[in-house]
XYZ file of C-alpha atoms in Angstrom:
225
model
C 15.321 19.187 13.954
C 11.764 19.682 15.163
C 11.010 20.104 18.888
C 9.127 16.780 18.770
C 12.134 14.985 17.284
C 14.484 16.646 19.791
C 12.403 15.334 22.689
C 12.332 11.744 21.452
C 14.060 9.290 23.750
C 16.480 7.010 21.842
C 15.842 4.256 24.405
C 12.124 4.406 23.731
C 12.776 4.285 19.983
C 14.943 1.192 20.414
C 12.336 -0.383 22.669
C 9.586 0.196 20.121
C 11.787 -1.175 17.358
C 12.581 -4.284 19.395
C 8.908 -4.843 20.167
C 8.022 -4.467 16.490
C 10.696 -6.987 15.471
C 9.416 -9.461 18.040
C 5.827 -9.154 16.798
C 6.861 -9.551 13.174
C 9.013 -12.546 14.092
C 6.155 -14.102 16.076
C 3.805 -13.793 13.105
C 6.409 -15.216 10.718
C 7.151 -18.145 13.039
C 3.469 -18.946 13.404
C 2.963 -18.862 9.645
C 6.001 -21.015 8.923
C 6.287 -23.351 11.914
C 2.929 -23.368 13.707
C 2.261 -22.935 17.404
C 4.130 -25.962 18.765
C 7.499 -24.908 17.338
C 7.066 -21.168 17.872
C 8.618 -20.800 21.304
C 9.765 -17.503 22.817
C 13.385 -18.552 22.242
C 12.732 -19.276 18.552
C 10.943 -15.966 18.086
C 13.696 -14.066 19.911
C 16.380 -15.654 17.731
C 14.496 -14.756 14.578
C 14.030 -11.185 15.808
C 17.745 -10.910 16.578
C 17.284 -10.221 20.284
C 18.055 -12.125 23.453
C 15.434 -14.231 25.177
C 15.725 -11.878 28.161
C 14.920 -8.897 25.954
C 11.918 -10.753 24.558
C 10.652 -11.558 28.037
C 11.137 -7.947 29.097
C 8.527 -6.970 26.502
C 6.392 -10.101 26.792
C 6.836 -11.953 30.108
C 5.011 -15.078 28.903
C 4.480 -16.894 25.635
C 0.785 -16.123 25.873
C 1.560 -12.397 26.225
C 3.733 -12.530 23.110
C 1.209 -14.287 20.924
C -1.751 -12.338 22.262
C 0.101 -9.225 21.107
C 0.811 -11.024 17.834
C -2.956 -11.519 17.413
C -3.424 -7.777 17.677
C -0.514 -7.153 15.313
C -1.970 -9.499 12.691
C -5.355 -7.801 13.027
C -3.793 -4.368 12.557
C -1.728 -5.486 9.560
C -4.759 -7.061 7.889
C -6.767 -3.894 8.535
C -3.965 -1.786 7.058
C -3.883 -3.978 3.949
C -7.637 -3.574 3.543
C -7.435 0.193 4.000
C -4.672 0.370 1.371
C -6.858 -1.604 -1.040
C -9.813 0.671 -0.386
C -7.690 3.810 -0.817
C -6.452 2.484 -4.153
C -9.990 1.773 -5.323
C -11.170 5.238 -4.333
C -8.302 6.797 -6.266
C -9.052 4.630 -9.304
C -12.690 5.657 -9.214
C -11.820 9.352 -9.003
C -9.446 9.034 -11.940
C -12.091 7.226 -13.987
C -14.656 9.920 -13.228
C -12.137 12.600 -14.212
C -11.389 10.851 -17.486
C -15.058 10.379 -18.337
C -16.125 13.796 -17.091
C -19.709 14.597 -17.970
C -19.532 13.156 -21.470
C -22.419 11.143 -22.838
C -21.838 7.561 -21.708
C -24.367 5.880 -23.916
C -23.023 2.530 -25.017
C -20.366 2.610 -22.294
C -20.210 0.670 -19.093
C -20.159 2.751 -15.953
C -16.699 3.205 -14.370
C -16.052 0.127 -12.293
C -16.868 -2.584 -14.797
C -15.823 -6.222 -14.775
C -12.127 -5.340 -14.997
C -12.254 -3.349 -11.764
C -14.426 -5.934 -10.024
C -11.899 -8.599 -11.011
C -9.059 -6.475 -9.578
C -10.863 -6.026 -6.255
C -11.745 -9.723 -6.072
C -8.146 -10.754 -6.803
C -6.761 -8.306 -4.223
C -9.107 -9.574 -1.516
C -8.263 -13.199 -2.305
C -4.569 -12.310 -2.002
C -5.235 -11.173 1.574
C -6.609 -14.617 2.382
C -3.802 -16.558 0.718
C -0.833 -14.565 2.023
C 1.358 -14.937 5.138
C -0.869 -12.780 7.367
C -3.774 -15.156 6.860
C -1.530 -18.174 7.469
C -0.425 -16.689 10.782
C -4.014 -15.796 11.690
C -5.101 -19.356 10.938
C -2.467 -20.748 13.301
C -3.821 -18.432 15.984
C -7.393 -19.606 15.325
C -6.321 -23.212 15.844
C -4.496 -22.401 19.079
C -7.380 -20.250 20.302
C -9.722 -23.220 19.994
C -7.982 -24.876 22.957
C -5.960 -22.087 24.640
C -8.410 -20.234 26.877
C -6.211 -17.148 27.284
C -6.101 -16.600 23.532
C -9.625 -17.749 22.696
C -11.644 -14.715 23.753
C -9.146 -12.247 22.305
C -8.943 -14.028 18.958
C -12.726 -14.361 18.703
C -13.271 -10.664 19.407
C -10.572 -9.561 16.967
C -11.781 -11.851 14.198
C -15.346 -10.612 14.623
C -14.097 -7.050 14.257
C -11.904 -7.879 11.261
C -14.774 -9.786 9.661
C -17.081 -6.773 9.903
C -14.359 -4.430 8.643
C -13.483 -6.734 5.750
C -17.115 -6.940 4.666
C -17.594 -3.177 4.903
C -14.449 -2.443 2.916
C -15.284 -5.084 0.303
C -18.699 -3.505 -0.174
C -17.156 -0.068 -0.612
C -14.343 -1.256 -2.899
C -16.843 -3.074 -5.116
C -19.258 -0.154 -5.116
C -21.975 -2.550 -3.964
C -25.458 -1.411 -2.950
C -26.532 -3.711 -0.125
C -30.102 -2.415 -0.268
C -30.492 -4.502 -3.430
C -31.714 -8.020 -2.559
C -28.962 -10.618 -2.799
C -26.024 -8.211 -2.924
C -25.031 -8.517 0.738
C -25.230 -12.312 0.605
C -23.201 -12.413 -2.612
C -20.408 -10.294 -1.128
C -20.348 -12.396 2.041
C -20.401 -15.591 -0.013
C -17.396 -14.359 -1.935
C -15.495 -13.561 1.278
C -16.325 -17.015 2.639
C -15.042 -18.500 -0.617
C -11.826 -16.465 -0.347
C -11.281 -17.782 3.179
C -11.787 -21.310 1.890
C -9.185 -20.753 -0.815
C -6.816 -19.583 1.905
C -7.355 -22.830 3.785
C -6.839 -24.910 0.645
C -3.671 -22.975 -0.107
C -2.094 -24.289 3.089
C -1.920 -27.768 1.607
C -1.250 -27.093 -2.053
C -0.681 -24.006 -4.159
C -2.945 -24.844 -7.093
C -2.744 -21.382 -8.594
C -4.277 -22.317 -11.943
C -7.388 -23.711 -10.285
C -7.578 -20.767 -7.889
C -7.330 -18.274 -10.741
C -10.264 -19.943 -12.512
C -12.393 -19.880 -9.364
C -11.524 -16.238 -8.697
C -12.344 -15.262 -12.281
C -15.724 -16.984 -12.037
C -16.538 -15.216 -8.762
C -15.585 -11.898 -10.348
C -18.082 -12.582 -13.136
C -20.764 -13.607 -10.634
C -20.268 -10.470 -8.554
C -20.203 -8.237 -11.596
C -23.545 -9.705 -12.757
C -25.051 -9.324 -9.289
C -23.839 -5.726 -8.905
C -25.223 -4.767 -12.319
C -28.575 -6.489 -11.960
C -31.533 -4.066 -11.947
C -32.771 -3.317 -8.433
């Protein structure tokens, strides 16, 4: 056992675990039931803790869901970082495979197949449960003053981070005219698909739209500067 592990307080570990369960339950309740039905009691039951334990960590409903806003932001950031890490690894492996061989007649590593993979992965972020929970928080923030400022600030940060990571994952050069706008247009489209997905899961239509955007981005990224 390491000195660090020996000094850990089991009570603190349990407290952190309880807090984590409450945040995950709050996000899940928002995604599945919306704000009106996501009370502290409902979240506590889903997390498997008493209402008193929930209120020990989060004295008010606003405290709980403000923390849930932060949790959603962190989870979305983590998903983006994982995507970016995967793309970096893929690029390194492609460069290793190609080495310094003559590439005449070959597409550079990161062709339409990779662009399509990045596009699909980013769309998945906007059509999954984290986005559904975030959307519920956006709606509430539009009329709940205590949540409004926090949600706006977090979404602005996530928006900038999402754009930056999308640019890096796609290998996009924003100094080329039209590239920045094309990437942002794609992200706006992905958000729109996430909204549409709340009402109906038309996967076939979504797949066609995503494939077309992958082709558009690939053309834009390969256009001469």
